[in-house]
Short mmCIF file of C-alpha atoms in Angstrom, two decimals:
data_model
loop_
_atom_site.label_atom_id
_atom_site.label_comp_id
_atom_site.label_asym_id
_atom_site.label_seq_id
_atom_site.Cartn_x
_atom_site.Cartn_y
_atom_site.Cartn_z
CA UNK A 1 -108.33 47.36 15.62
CA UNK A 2 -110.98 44.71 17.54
CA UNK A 3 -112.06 46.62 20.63
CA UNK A 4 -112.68 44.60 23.87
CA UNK A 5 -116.38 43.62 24.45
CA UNK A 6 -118.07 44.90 27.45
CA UNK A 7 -117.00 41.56 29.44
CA UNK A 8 -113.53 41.83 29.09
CA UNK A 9 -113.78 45.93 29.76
CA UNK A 10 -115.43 45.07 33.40
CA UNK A 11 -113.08 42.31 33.83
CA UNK A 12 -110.37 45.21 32.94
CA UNK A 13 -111.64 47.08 35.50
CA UNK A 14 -111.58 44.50 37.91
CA UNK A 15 -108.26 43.75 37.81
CA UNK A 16 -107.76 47.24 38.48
CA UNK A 17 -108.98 46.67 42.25
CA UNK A 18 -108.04 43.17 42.26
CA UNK A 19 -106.55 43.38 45.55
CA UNK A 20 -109.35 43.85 47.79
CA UNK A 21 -111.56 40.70 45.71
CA UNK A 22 -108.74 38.18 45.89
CA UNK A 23 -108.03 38.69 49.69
CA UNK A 24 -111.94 38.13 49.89
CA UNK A 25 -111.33 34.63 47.63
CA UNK A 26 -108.39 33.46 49.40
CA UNK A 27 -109.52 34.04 53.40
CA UNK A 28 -113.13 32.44 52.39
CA UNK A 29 -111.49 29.22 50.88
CA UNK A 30 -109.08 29.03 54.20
CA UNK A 31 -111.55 29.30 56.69
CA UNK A 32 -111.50 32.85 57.76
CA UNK A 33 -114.72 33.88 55.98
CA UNK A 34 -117.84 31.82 57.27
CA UNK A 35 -119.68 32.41 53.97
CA UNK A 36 -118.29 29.95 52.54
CA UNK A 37 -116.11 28.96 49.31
CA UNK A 38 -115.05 31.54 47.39
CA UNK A 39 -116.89 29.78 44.41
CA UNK A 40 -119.16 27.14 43.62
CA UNK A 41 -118.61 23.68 43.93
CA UNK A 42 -120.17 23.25 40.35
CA UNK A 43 -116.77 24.95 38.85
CA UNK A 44 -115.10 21.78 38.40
CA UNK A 45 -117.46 20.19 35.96
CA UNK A 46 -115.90 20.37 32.64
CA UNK A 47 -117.17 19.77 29.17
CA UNK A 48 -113.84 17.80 27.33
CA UNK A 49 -115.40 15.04 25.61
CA UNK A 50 -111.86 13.24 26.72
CA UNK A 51 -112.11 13.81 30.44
CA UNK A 52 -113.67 11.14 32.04
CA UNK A 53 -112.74 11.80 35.43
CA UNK A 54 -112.09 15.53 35.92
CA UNK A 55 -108.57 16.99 36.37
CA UNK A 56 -109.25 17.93 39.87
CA UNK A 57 -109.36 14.19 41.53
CA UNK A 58 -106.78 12.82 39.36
CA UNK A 59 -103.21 12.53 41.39
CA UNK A 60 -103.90 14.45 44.66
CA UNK A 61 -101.86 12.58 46.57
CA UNK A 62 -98.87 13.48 44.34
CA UNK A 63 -98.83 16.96 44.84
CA UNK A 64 -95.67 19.01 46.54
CA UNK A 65 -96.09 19.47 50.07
CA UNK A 66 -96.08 22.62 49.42
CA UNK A 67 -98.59 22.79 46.49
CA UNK A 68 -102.47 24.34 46.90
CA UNK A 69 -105.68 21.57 47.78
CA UNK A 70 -108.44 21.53 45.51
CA UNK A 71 -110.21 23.41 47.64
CA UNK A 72 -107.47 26.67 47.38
CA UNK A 73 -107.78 25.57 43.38
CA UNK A 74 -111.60 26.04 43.10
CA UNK A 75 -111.10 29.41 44.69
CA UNK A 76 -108.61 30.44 41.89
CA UNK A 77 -111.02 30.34 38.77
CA UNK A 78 -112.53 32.53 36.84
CA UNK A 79 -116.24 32.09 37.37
CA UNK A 80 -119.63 33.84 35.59
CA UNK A 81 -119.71 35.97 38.32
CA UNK A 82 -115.55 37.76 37.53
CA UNK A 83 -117.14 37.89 33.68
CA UNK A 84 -120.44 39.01 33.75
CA UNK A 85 -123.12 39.25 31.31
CA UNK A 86 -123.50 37.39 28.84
CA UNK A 87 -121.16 34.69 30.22
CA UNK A 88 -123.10 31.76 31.69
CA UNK A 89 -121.97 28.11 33.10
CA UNK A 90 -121.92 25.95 30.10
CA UNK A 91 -124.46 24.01 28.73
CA UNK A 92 -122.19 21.03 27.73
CA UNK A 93 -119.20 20.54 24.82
CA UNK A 94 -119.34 23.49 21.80
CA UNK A 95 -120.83 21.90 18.64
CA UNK A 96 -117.73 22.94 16.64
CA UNK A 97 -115.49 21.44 18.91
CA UNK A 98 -116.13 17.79 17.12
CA UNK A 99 -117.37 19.03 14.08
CA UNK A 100 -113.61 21.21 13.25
CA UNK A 101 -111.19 20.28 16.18
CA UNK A 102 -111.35 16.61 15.32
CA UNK A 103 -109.37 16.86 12.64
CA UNK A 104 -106.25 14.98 10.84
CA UNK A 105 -102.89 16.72 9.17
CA UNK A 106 -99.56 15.27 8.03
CA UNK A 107 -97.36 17.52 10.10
CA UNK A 108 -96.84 15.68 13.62
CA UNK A 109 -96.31 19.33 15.58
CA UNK A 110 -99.98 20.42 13.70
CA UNK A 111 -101.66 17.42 14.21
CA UNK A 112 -100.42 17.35 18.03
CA UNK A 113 -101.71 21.08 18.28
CA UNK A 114 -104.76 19.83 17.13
CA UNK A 115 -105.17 17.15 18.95
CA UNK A 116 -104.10 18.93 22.36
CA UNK A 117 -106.91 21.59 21.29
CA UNK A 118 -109.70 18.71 21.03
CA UNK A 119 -108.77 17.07 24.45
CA UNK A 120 -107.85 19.60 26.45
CA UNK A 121 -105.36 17.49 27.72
CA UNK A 122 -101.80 19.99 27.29
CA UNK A 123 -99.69 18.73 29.87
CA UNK A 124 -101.05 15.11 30.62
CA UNK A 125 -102.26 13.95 33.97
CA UNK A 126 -101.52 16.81 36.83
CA UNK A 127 -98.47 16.36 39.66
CA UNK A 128 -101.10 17.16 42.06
CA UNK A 129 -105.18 18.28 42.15
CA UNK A 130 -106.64 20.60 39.71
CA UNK A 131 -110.17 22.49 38.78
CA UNK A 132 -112.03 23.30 35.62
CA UNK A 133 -114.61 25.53 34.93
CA UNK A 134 -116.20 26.35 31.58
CA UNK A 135 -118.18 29.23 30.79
CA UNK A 136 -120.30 29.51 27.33
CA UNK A 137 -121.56 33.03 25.96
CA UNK A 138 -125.03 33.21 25.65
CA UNK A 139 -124.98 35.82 22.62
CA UNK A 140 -122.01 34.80 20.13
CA UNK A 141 -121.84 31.01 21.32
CA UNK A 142 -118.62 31.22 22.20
CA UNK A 143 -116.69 29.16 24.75
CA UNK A 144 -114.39 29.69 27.68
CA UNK A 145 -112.40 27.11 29.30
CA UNK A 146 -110.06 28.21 32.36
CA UNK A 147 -108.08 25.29 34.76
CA UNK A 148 -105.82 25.77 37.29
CA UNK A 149 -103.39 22.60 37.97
CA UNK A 150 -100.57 21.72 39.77
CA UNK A 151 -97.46 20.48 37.25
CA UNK A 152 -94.09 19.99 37.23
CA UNK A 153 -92.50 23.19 36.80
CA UNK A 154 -89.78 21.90 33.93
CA UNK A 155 -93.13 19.78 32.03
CA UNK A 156 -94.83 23.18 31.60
CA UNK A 157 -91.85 25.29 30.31
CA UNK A 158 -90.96 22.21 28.12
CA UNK A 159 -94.31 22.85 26.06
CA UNK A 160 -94.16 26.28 26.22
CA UNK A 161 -91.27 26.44 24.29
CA UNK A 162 -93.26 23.81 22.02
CA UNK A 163 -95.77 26.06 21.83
CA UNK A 164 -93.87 29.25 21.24
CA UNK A 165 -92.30 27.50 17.96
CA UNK A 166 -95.55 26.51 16.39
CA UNK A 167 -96.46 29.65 14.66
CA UNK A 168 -93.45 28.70 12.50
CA UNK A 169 -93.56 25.63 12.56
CA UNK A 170 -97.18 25.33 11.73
CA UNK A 171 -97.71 29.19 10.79
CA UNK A 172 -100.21 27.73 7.62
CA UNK A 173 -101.33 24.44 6.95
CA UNK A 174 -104.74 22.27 5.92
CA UNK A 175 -106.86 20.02 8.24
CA UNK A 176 -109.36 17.42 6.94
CA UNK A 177 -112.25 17.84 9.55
CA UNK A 178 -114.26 13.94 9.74
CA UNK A 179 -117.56 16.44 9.50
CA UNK A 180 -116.61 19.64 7.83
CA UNK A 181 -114.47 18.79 5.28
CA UNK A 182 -111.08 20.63 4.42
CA UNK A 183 -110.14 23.37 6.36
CA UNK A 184 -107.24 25.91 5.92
CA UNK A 185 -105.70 26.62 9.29
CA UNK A 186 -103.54 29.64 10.59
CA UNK A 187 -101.78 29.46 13.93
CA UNK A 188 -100.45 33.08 15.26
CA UNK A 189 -98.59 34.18 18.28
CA UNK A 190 -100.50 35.89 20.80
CA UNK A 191 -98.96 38.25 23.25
CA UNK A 192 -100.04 37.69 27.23
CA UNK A 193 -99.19 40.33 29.70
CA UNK A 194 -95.59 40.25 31.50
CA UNK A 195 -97.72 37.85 34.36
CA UNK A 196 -96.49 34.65 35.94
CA UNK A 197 -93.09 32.81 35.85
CA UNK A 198 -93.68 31.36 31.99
CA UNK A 199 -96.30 32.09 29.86
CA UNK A 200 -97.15 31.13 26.03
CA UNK A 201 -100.00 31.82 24.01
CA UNK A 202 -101.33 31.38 20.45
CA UNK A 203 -104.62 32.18 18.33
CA UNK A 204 -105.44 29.54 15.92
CA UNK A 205 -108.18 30.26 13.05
CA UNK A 206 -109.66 27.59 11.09
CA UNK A 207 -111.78 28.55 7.95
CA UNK A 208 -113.97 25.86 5.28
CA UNK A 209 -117.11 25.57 4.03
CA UNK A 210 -120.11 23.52 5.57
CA UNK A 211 -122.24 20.85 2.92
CA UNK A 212 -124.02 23.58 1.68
CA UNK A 213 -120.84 26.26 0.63
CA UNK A 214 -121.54 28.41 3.77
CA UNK A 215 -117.90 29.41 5.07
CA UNK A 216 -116.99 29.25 8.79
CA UNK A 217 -114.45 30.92 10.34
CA UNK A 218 -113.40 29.36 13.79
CA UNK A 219 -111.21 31.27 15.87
CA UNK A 220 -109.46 29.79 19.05
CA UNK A 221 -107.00 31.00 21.69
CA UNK A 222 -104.90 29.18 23.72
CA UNK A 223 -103.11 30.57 26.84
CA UNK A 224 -100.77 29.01 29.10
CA UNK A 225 -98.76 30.41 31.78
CA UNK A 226 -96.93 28.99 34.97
CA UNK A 227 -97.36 30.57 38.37
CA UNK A 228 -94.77 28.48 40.50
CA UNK A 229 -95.90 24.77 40.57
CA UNK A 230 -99.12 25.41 39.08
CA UNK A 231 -100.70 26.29 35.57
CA UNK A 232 -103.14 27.96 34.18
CA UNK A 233 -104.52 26.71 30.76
CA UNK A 234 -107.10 28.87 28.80
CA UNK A 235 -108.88 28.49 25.74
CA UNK A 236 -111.37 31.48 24.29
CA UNK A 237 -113.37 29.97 20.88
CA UNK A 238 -116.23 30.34 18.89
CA UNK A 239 -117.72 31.28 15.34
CA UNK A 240 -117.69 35.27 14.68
CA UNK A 241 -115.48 37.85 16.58
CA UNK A 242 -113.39 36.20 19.37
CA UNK A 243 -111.39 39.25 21.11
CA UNK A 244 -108.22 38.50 22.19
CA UNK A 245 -108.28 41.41 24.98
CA UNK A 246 -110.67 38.97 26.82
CA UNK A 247 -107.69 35.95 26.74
CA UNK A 248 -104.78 38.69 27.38
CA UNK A 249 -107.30 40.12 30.36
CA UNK A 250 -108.56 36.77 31.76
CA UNK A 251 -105.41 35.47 31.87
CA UNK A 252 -103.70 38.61 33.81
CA UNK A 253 -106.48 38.37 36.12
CA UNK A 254 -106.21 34.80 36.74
CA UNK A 255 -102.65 34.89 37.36
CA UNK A 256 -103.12 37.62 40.13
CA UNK A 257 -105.73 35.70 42.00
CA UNK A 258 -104.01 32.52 42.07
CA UNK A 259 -100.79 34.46 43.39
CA UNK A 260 -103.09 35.44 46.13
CA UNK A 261 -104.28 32.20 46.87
CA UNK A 262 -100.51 30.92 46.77
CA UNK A 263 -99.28 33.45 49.29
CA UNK A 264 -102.61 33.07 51.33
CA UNK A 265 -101.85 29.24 51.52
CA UNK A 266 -98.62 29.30 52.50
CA UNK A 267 -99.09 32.03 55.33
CA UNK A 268 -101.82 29.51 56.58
CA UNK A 269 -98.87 26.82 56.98
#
């Protein structure tokens, strides 16, 4: 059995008093806390090599009236600081994610897996605003991307249920990689915590050889799940051991402090 690192154990343990931290969050990013935002402004910077305009000033003015501001958004990440060591703000797009993720199969439901796993770009353009943050690992490498975006409630279950048919549909099958070559590529359920309205999730493991015969074993999850009108999208990657307690953990947390945030928001109105 993979045990948790010591990340996900504190972030365990902060969920445990979660309470008392997101009523902090969500009075600070309504104006009833003068230190300020919750988090910093820098969380919306993301890395996807697709996104050229980020997620959270795409379609504001389409959000439901009653749907959260960027501001309220912001406040419902995961940052460095809900982590802690050795998870730092990212230095920029993971090397593997062009070298394995940009990758070609014959199976349409694969190759839109992969494809959706390279962009970052699940559920297409947002119903209203959205924010990003990514977080890299400064020991393993490994990469953490977390966004929190309003959606149209049926758009999100429709790919869920995409989603939760994939490990059958696409349980094994081969990539060719434009940089690493052939890759053999496993795609597993992955069980989230009874959190949120919907939720889906899925590890996905891709393993080849580089130019000179040294194998690589990439290992990706992906975790969705709905919270009213808004989503949050995770993915956890990186060479070596990935745990999926972090994903399962981040993902419980994240769902409790954007429940906060909701409720906070609509007392304010």
């Amino acid at each position: 059995m993979t045990h948790a690192p010591a990340a996900a154990r504190a972030l365990l343990a902060s969920v445990l008093s979660v309470s008392a931290l997101l009523t902090t969050a969500a009075c600070s990013v309504l104006g009833n806390d003068t230190a300020g935002p919750a988090v910093p402004a820098s969380a919306t910077v993301s890395p996807s090599p697709s996104a050229a305009t980020p997620a959270a000033e795409q379609s504001s003015s389409a959000a439901p009236e009653s749907g959260l501001s960027e501001e309220q958004l912001r406040a419902a990440l995961i940052t460095e600081t809900d982590l802690g060591q050795p998870w730092v703000p990212t230095r920029g797009a993971a090397t593997w994610r062009d070298g394995l993720l940009k990758s070609s199969t014959k199976n349409a439901d694969c190759r839109r897996l992969l494809d959706v796993l390279y962009t970052e770009e699940l559920f297409g353009v947002p119903a209203g605003p959205g924010a990003v943050v990514a977080l890299d690992d400064a020991y393993s490498g490994a990469q953490l991307r977390y966004q929190v975006a309003a959606y149209r409630p049926a758009d999100v279950d429709r790919t869920l249920k995409w989603l939760g048919g994939l490990p059958k549909k696409c349980g094994e099958f081969t990539a060719t990689a434009k940089k690493d070559g052939v890759q053999k590529v496993e795609v597993d359920a992955l069980t989230l915590p009874e959190t949120g309205d919907a939720r889906q999730a899925l590890r996905v493991t891709m393993t080849g050889e580089t130019p000179d015969r040294q194998l690589t074993r990439l290992t990706l999850d992906l975790a969705v799940v709905r919270v009213g009108e808004d989503a949050i999208t995770l993915t956890n990657g990186g060479f070596g051991d990935v745990a999926s307690e972090l994903t399962q953990v981040v993902a419980e947390f994240g769902v409790n402090r954007l429940t906060e945030i909701q409720k906070q928001g609509r007392v304010r109105v």
